[in-house]
Every structure is written in C-alpha cells, then in structure tokens.
XYZ file of C-alpha atoms in Angstrom:
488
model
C -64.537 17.362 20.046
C -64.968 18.702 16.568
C -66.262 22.103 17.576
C -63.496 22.131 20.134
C -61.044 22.157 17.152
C -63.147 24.385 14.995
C -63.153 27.043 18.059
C -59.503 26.411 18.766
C -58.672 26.808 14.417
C -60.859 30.104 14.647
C -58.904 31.412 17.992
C -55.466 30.857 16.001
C -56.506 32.343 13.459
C -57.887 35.368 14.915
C -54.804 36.191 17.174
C -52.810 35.728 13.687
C -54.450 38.283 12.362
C -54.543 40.465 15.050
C -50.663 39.785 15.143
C -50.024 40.980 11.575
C -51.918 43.938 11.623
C -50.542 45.229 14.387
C -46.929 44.189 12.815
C -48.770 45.851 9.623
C -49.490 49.074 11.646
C -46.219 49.685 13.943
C -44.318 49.224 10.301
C -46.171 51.972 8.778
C -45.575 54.224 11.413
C -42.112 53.832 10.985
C -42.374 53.946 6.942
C -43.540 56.991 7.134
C -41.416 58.593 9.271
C -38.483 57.060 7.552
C -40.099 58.854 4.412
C -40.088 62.020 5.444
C -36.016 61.325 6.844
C -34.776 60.298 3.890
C -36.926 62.908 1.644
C -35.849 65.984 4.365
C -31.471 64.879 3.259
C -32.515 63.626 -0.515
C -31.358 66.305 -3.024
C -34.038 67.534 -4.730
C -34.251 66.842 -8.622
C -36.286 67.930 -11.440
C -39.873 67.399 -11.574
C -39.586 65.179 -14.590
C -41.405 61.466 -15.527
C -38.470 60.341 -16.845
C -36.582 57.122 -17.183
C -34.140 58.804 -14.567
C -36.491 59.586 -12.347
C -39.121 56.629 -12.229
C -35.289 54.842 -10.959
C -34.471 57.094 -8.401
C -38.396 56.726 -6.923
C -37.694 53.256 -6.733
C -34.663 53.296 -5.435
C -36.311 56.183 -2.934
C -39.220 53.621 -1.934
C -36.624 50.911 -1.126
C -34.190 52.788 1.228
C -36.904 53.933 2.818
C -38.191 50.464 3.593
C -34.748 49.398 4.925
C -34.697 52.203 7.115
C -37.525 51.680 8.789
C -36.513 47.619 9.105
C -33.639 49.641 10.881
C -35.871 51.532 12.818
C -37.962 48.363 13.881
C -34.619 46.648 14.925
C -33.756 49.274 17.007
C -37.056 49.519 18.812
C -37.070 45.733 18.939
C -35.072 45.139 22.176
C -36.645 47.769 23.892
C -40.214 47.055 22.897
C -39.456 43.588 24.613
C -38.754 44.572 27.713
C -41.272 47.107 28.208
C -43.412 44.217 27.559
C -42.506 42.277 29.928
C -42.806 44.120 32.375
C -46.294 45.037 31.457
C -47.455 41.400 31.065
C -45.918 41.078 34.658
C -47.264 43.789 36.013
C -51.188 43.438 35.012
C -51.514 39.966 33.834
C -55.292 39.663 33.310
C -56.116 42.694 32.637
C -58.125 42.755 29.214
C -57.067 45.804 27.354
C -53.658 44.141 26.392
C -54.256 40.695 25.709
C -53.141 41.371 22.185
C -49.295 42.091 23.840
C -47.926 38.202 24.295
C -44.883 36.293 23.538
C -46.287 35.214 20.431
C -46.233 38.531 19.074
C -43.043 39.285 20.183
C -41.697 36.233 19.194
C -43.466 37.375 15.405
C -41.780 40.703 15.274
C -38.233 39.022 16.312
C -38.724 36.755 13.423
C -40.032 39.491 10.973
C -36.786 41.598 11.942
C -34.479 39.327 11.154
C -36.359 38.205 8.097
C -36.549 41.903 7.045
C -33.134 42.755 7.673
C -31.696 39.623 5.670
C -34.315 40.699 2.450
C -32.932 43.855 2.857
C -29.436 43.564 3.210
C -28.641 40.851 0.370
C -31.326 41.557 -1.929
C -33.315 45.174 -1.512
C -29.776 47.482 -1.221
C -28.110 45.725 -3.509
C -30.663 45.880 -6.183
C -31.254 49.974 -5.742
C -27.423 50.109 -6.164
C -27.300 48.119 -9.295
C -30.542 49.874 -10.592
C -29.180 53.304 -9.730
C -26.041 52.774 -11.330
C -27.112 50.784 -14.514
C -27.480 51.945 -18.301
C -28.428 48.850 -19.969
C -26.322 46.225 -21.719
C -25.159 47.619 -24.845
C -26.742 46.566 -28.045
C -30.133 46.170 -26.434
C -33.226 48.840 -26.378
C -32.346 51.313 -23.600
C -35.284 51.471 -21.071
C -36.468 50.430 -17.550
C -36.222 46.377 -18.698
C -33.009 46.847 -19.399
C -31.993 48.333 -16.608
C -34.165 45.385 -14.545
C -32.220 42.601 -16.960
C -28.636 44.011 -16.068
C -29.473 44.373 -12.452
C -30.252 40.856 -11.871
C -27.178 39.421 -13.722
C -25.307 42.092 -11.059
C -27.405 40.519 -8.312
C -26.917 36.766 -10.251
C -23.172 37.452 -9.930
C -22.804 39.142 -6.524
C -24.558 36.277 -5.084
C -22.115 33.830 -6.846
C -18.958 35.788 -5.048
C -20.370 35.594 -1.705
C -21.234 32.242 -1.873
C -17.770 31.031 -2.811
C -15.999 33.748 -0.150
C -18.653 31.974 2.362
C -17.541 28.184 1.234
C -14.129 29.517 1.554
C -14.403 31.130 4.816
C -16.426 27.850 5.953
C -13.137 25.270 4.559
C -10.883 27.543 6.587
C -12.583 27.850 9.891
C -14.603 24.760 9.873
C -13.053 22.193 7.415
C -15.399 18.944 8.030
C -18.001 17.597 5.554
C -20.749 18.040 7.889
C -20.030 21.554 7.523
C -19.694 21.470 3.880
C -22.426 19.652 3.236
C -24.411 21.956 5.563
C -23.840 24.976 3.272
C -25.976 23.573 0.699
C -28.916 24.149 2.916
C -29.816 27.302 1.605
C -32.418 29.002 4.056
C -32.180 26.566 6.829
C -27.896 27.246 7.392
C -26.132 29.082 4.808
C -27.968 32.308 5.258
C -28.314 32.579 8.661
C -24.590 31.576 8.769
C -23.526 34.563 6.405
C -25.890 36.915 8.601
C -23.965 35.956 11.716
C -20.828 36.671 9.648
C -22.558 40.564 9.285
C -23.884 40.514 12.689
C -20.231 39.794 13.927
C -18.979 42.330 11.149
C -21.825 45.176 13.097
C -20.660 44.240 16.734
C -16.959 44.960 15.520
C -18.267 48.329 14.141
C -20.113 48.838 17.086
C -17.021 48.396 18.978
C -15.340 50.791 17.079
C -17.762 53.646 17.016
C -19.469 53.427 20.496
C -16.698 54.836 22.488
C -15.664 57.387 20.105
C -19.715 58.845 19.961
C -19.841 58.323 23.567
C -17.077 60.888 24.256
C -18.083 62.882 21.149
C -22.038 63.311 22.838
C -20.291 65.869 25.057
C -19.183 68.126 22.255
C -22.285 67.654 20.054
C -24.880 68.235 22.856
C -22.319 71.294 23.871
C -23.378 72.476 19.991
C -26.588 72.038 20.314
C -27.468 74.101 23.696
C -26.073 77.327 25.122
C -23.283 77.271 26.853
C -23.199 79.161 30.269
C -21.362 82.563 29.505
C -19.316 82.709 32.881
C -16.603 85.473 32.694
C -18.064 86.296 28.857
C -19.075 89.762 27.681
C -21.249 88.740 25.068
C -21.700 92.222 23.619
C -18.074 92.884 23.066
C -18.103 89.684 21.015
C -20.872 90.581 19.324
C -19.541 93.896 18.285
C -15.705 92.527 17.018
C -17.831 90.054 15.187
C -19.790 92.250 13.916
C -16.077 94.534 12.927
C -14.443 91.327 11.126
C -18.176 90.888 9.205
C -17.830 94.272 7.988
C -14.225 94.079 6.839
C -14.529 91.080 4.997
C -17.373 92.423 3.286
C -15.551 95.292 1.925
C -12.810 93.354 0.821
C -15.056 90.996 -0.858
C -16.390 94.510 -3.006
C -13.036 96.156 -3.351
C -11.458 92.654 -5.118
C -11.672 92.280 -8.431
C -13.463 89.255 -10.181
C -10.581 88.048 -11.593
C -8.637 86.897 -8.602
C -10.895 83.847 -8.187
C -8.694 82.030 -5.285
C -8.879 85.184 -2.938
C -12.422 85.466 -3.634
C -13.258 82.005 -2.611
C -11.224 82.283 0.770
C -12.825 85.129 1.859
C -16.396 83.745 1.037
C -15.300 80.689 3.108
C -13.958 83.117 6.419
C -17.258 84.895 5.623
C -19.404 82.124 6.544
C -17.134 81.131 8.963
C -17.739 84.850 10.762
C -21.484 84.898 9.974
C -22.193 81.226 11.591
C -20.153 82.655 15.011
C -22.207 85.672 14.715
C -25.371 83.432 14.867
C -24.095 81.634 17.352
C -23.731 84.364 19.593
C -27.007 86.022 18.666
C -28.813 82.670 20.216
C -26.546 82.585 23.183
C -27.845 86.683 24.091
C -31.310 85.531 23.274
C -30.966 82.654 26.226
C -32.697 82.666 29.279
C -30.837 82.326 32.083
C -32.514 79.452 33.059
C -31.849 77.548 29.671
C -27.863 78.995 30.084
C -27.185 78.259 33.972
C -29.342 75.325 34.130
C -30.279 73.145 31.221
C -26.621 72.681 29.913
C -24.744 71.463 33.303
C -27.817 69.280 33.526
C -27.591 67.981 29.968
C -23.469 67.360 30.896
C -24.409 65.628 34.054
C -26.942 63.582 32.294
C -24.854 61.964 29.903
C -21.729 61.797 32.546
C -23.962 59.549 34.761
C -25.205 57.372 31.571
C -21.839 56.861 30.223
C -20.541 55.873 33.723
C -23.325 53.468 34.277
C -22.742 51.792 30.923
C -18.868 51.388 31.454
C -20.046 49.924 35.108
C -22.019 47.295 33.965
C -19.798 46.287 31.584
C -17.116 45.698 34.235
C -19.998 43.889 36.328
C -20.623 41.648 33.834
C -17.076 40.601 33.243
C -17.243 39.933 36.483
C -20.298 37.772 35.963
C -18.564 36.161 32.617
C -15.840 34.779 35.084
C -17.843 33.221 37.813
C -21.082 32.283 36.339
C -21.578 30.239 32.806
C -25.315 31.862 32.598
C -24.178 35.101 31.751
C -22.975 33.875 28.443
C -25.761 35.280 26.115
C -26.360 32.073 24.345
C -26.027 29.694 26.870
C -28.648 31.894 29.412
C -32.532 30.721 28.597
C -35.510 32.880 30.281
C -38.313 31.695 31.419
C -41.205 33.309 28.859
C -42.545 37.191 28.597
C -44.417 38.105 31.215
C -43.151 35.577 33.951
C -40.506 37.110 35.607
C -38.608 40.527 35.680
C -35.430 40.650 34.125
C -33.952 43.267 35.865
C -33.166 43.528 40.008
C -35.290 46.893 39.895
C -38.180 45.901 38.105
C -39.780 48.401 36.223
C -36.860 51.227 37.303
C -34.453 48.562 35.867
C -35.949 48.547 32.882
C -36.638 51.973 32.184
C -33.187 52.520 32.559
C -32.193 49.747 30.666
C -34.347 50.966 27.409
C -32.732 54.720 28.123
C -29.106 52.802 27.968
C -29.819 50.875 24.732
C -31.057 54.526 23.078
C -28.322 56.097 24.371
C -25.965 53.557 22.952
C -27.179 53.563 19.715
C -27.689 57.593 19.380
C -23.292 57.638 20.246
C -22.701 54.633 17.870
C -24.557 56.744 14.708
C -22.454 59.812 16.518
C -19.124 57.820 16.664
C -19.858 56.587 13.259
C -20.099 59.636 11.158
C -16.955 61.382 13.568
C -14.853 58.912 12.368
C -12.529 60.513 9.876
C -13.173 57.334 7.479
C -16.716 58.522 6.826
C -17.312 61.652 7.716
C -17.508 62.117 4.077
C -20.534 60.160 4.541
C -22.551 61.844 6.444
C -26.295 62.987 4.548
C -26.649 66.930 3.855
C -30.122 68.966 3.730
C -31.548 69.019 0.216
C -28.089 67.898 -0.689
C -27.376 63.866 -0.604
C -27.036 61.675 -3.762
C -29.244 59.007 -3.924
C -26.049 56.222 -3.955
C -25.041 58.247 -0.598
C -28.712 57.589 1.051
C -28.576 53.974 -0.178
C -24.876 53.750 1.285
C -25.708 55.352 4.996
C -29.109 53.147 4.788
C -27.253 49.845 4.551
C -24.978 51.858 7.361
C -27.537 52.050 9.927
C -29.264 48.745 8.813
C -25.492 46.630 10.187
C -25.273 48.854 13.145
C -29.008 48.472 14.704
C -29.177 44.752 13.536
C -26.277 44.253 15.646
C -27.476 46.820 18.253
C -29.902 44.109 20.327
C -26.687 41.604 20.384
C -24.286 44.491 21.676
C -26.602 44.946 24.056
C -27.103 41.733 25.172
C -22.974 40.405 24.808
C -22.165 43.624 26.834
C -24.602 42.727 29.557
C -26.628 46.032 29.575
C -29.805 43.986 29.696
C -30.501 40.343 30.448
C -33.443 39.743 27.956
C -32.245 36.816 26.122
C -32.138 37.208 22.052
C -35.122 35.478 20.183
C -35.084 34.612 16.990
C -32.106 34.159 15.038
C -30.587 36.287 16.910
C -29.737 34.358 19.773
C -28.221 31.927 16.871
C -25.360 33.792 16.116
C -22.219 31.010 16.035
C -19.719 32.874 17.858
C -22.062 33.889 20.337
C -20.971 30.933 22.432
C -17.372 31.551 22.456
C -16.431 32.544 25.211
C -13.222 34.460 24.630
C -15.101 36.258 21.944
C -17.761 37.651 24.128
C -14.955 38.578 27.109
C -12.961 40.042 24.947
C -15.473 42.113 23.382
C -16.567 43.576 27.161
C -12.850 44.424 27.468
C -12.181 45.795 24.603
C -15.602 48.027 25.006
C -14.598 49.455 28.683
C -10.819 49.606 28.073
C -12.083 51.921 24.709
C -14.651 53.679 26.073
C -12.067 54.658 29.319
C -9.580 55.779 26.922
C -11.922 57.902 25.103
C -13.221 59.617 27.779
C -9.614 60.334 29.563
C -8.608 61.878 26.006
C -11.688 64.133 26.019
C -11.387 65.110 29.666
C -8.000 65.859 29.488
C -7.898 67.455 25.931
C -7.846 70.852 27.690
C -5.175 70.344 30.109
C -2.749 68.905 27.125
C -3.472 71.864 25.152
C -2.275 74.007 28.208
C 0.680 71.875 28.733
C 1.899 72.353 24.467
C 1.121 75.996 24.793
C 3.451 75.936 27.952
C 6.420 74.167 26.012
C 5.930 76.014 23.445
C 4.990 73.370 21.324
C 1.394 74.347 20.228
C 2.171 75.277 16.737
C 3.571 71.495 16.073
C -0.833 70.556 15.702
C 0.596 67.367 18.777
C -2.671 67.905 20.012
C -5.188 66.356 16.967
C -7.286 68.976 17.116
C -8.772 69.477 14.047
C -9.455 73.350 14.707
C -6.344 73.690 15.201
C -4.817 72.313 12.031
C -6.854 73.777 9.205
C -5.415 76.071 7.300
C -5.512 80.051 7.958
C -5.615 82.445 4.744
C -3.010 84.756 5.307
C -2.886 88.808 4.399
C -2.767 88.237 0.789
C -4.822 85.386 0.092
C -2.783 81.876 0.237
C -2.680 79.715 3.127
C -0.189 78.721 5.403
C -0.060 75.354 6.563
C 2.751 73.888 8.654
C-alpha cells in the first residue's frame, strides 16, 4: 500500500510539472511576440541609463506581460475546444497524453489569475510609476518613485473597495452579503472581476457590430480593389499633374506664410499616399484584382451572417430550453463528448468565429470616434498610451470567452471563474444581451450596405453639401485657392 501511494505522489507530481512547463512554454511564446508588438508601436527614446529610462523599461516589461495574459485569454477558448476534440478523436493514443482536462482546467485558472494580477495591480502600478516624481522633500530616485506608487496603489485600492461596498448595499443590501465582502480572495475579488467582466461584455457589445461592418472597409484597404470601368493610367497621370503643382507651389511660397505652407504639405501627402495607392493597384495581378478581393468580401459576408444566425438560434434556444443558459449548462469532461453537431467541422468553424469576433471588436474599438485617438502609431506611441490600449485589450479578450459563450457561438461551458460570473444566471441579462447583439449588428450592416444608395439619394435632392450622410470624407475641410478652409 505504501509504494502504491509513493507511485501515485510521484505520478502527481510529474504531470504537475509537466503541466507548468508547458503553461511555462506556451507563455513565452506569447511574451515574446507581445515584445516585439509593443516594441514595433513604442516610440523610440534615447539610448540613455537613466532614471527615466530604467522606468519606462519597467513599465515596457509589464505591458508586455499583460498583453500576452491578453493573448493567452484569447487563445484560451479556442485552445479548449480544439482539445476536445482531439482527446475525442484519438483517446489512447500516446503522443498527447500530456493534453487533459487537468491542464486545461490549469490554464483556465492561470488566466483568470493573470488577468486579475494584471488588471488591479500590474497596470496600475506602470501608470503610477510612469507618471510619478517623488514626494517632495525626499531624495529624488527610483525608491521614491516605488514609495509614492504604492501609497497611489494603497489609495486606489481604498476607492474601489468602498465604490464595491457601495455598489454591494445598493444591489444586494443583506448582511450575508456584507459580511461576504470581507472575504478578500475567496468573494470580493472575484465579485469586482465579474463587475469588469460585465463592464467588457458591454464594450463588447458596443464595438462588435460596429468592427463587424467596418471589416468590409478595412479589408477593402488592405487588398486591391477590382478596377472595373477604371483607366488606371489616366489616374495615374492627373495624379501625377496635382503632385507636380503642389510641389511648385510649395517652392514658389514664401517661408513666412506658415498656415499655407502647412496645408499644402498636408494635400501633399494626401496626393502622394493616392499615388501609392494606385501604383500597387497597376502592379496587381489579375488574379489577386478579379479574384482574391470578391473572395475576401464573400468570406467575411458568410462569417458575419453565420454569427448573426446563431445568435437568433440561440434566442430561440434561451426561450425553450433552461440549458442554454451559460451558467446553468454543465458538460460532461474534455474529451467525452463533442460539443458541436458537426464535430470537428463544428469546431473549426467555431474557433474561426471566436477570431473573427475578436479581430472586429479591436476593429470596432479603435473606429469608434471616442478612441480613435487611441489607437498606437509606428515608432510613435507614448508609453502611458501603450499602457492605456494594453489594459484595453486585456477587458475586451477577458470578456471575449464569456461573449462567446452568452451569445451561443460555442457550447463549451466556462471553467474557472469564469463560469462564476453573478449575472451570468440572469436570465434577462443574457437575452437581452443576444438581442441587443443581432438587432446592432443588423443595423450596422443595413447602414453600410446602404451607405451608397443614401449618398445617391442626397446628391439627387440636392442635399449632399448638408454632410446628412456622416461620412467623414465628406466633412473634412477643403483648403481653398488661397489657403484657408471652408467648412460648412
């Protein structure tokens, strides 16, 4: 019996440790890559060992952690059901023993551990340490700096605990409840990180159906357009006029009118970016021209389509069937049955949905007009910018795995504490989420579809120079013959 135990200790502990390092290795991986992200946007600064920059390496090493927690929580949902449907599929074969539920159950945990560390203590502190001098009358330095971060920290913490208690009295006003909150690990936090989780579905809600129609226009950017009923030389040559022109007016004014200097610099670039534009759309095959960009639009037609679908379907199942609630469903265990009616088609297509989703919400995110001011430059973002879009992407792809799950896009139930989000169980929550989504995500997509066929109809009335249409090309400003702008 005792070498029964002894065998069964040394088994545990060997499939720990195979656990962590493999947790140990899929995090690097996404370190580094996160690394080289953040360093490709981070404006470059001096090469100086300064007090300065020691601080912004710091501050460098810690967003780059949290993004690749973000990274990890991303890949989370769809590392699980590829998973599953491996352990399904070849269940004793011997080359992936090491892929179980208890190491998926370990990298749940470690995500939502992760993203917690990260989100109340690791952001926070690079903020504080970015932005702090050093209490005055004390020896300026790196201590200081550490000493009047943690008061910061020491203080924030204080205001969210009382906003939390307060929140807590108004929703929930029993003692048990009260008394609950002074459970620190076991309650309060994951209580205030359902409050954020909440907080990411609602911004999830707000900036998936605006990327989702915006895809179109961004992946109509990125590849070349099909030039039907397009002489591509003749554009090519009045570009080429307007370049010229410019450029002699830009010689022939003087240095003293600054204003009309700095307009035409502005149309310059403007001319030369068109100019490069059309230089890669005559460089096209006519394969990548005719053929790759209808696909690409068909593509994401038939993704969005399917998305919006199985949201209605499983409003349909929120109505008839208690199960589909996603805290009230329980699975069986990984590897024990399929989750999806297709098997492994099913779940291909459910891990190329859950991308997809979270590629438009980062797209929906950065079009909003709140923060596109937000959005990282090359060589050209502060520091207190990276830290800011960091925490950014951390709310949105911690919530990303309950979005997908609430909205009924896969049926792989949330481990962790993620499946014990409060308001996950409310049921008029979680319907009126999946409304909201299609009913947004509908509206979105009629106003891109149709954008073309209201411009017609205001260029018909004659009312195209009232800017009804939103367009943002067609509002800015235009310089006019001598130099100022006309705006409406």
């Amino acid at each position: 019996m005792e070498a029964d135990e002894v065998s069964i200790r040394e088994q545990n502990f060997h499939s720990q440790v195979r656990e962590y390092t493999i947790c140990f290795l899929l995090f690097a991986v996404l370190y580094i890559v996160s690394y080289f992200i953040i360093t490709r946007y981070k404006r470059k600064a001096d090469e100086q060992e300064d007090e300065d920059a020691i601080v912004n390496r710091i501050s460098l090493f810690l967003s780059t952690f949290t993004l690749a927690v973000s990274a990890g929580a991303v890949l989370l949902l769809p590392f699980s059901i590829i998973s599953n449907e491996i352990l399904l599929s070849f269940p004793q074969n011997y080359y992936i023993q090491w892929l179980n539920g208890s190491l998926i159950h370990g990298l749940w945990n470690l995500a939502s551990l992760f993203s917690n560390l990260c989100l109340f203590v690791l952001m926070p502190f690079a903020f504080f340490f970015l932005e702090s001098e050093g209490f005055a009358g004390l020896k300026k330095g790196i201590r200081a700096r550490i000493l009047e971060t943690l008061v910061m920290l020491i203080l924030l913490a204080l205001l969210i605990l009382g906003i939390v208690w307060v929140a807590s009295a108004l929703i929930d006003n029993d003692a048990a409840s009260m008394e609950s909150l002074y459970d620190l690990w076991e309650y309060y936090l994951p209580y205030l990180y359902s409050c954020i989780s909440l907080m990411g579905c609602l911004l999830l809600l707000l900036c998936t159906p605006v990327g989702l129609s915006r895809m179109f226009t961004v992946m109509g950017q990125l590849l070349v357009k099909p030039s039907i009923l397009e002489d591509l030389d003749e554009q090519m040559y009045i570009i080429t006029l307007e370049e010229e022109a410019i450029q002699r007016r830009l010689n022939g004014i003087s240095s003293m009118v600054e204003y009309q200097t700095a307009e035409l610099e502005r149309e310059l670039e403007k001319v030369k970016s068109k100019k490069t534009n059309l230089e890669r759309r005559k460089k096209a095959s006519a394969w990548e021209r005719n053929l790759v960009y209808p696909a690409v639009m068909i593509l994401l037609l038939i993704e969005t389509s399917i998305s919006v679908l199985l949201v209605a379907l499983n409003i349909l199942y929120l109505l008839v069937d208690e199960t589909a609630m996603p805290k009230g469903s329980r699975g069986s265990g990984i590897g024990n049955a399929s989750l999806s009616t297709f098997g492994f088609v099913g779940a291909a297509l459910e891990i190329i949905l859950i991308f997809y989703l979270m590629v438009s919400s980062v797209v929906g995110f950065y079009s909003l007009r709140f923060f596109e001011n937000f959005t990282p430059r090359k060589d050209d973002t502060t520091m207190t910018k990276i830290i800011g879009n960091c925490v950014s992407i951390l709310v949105l792809s911690s919530a990303l795995p309950v979005m997908s799950r609430t909205l009924g896009i896969t049926r792989f139930d949330l481990l962790g504490d993620f499946g014990r989000f409060n308001w996950l169980g409310n049921f008029y929550i979680v319907l009126s989420y999946n409304l909201l989504f299609a009913i947004m995500t509908t509206l979105c997509l009629v106003r891109k579809f149709t954008s073309a066929v209201r411009e017609e109809l205001l260029k018909a009335l004659g009312l195209d120079k009232l800017h009804l249409s939103n367009n943002p090309r067609e509002s800015e400003t235009k310089p006019s013959a001598n130099g100022h702008q006309k705006t409406l």
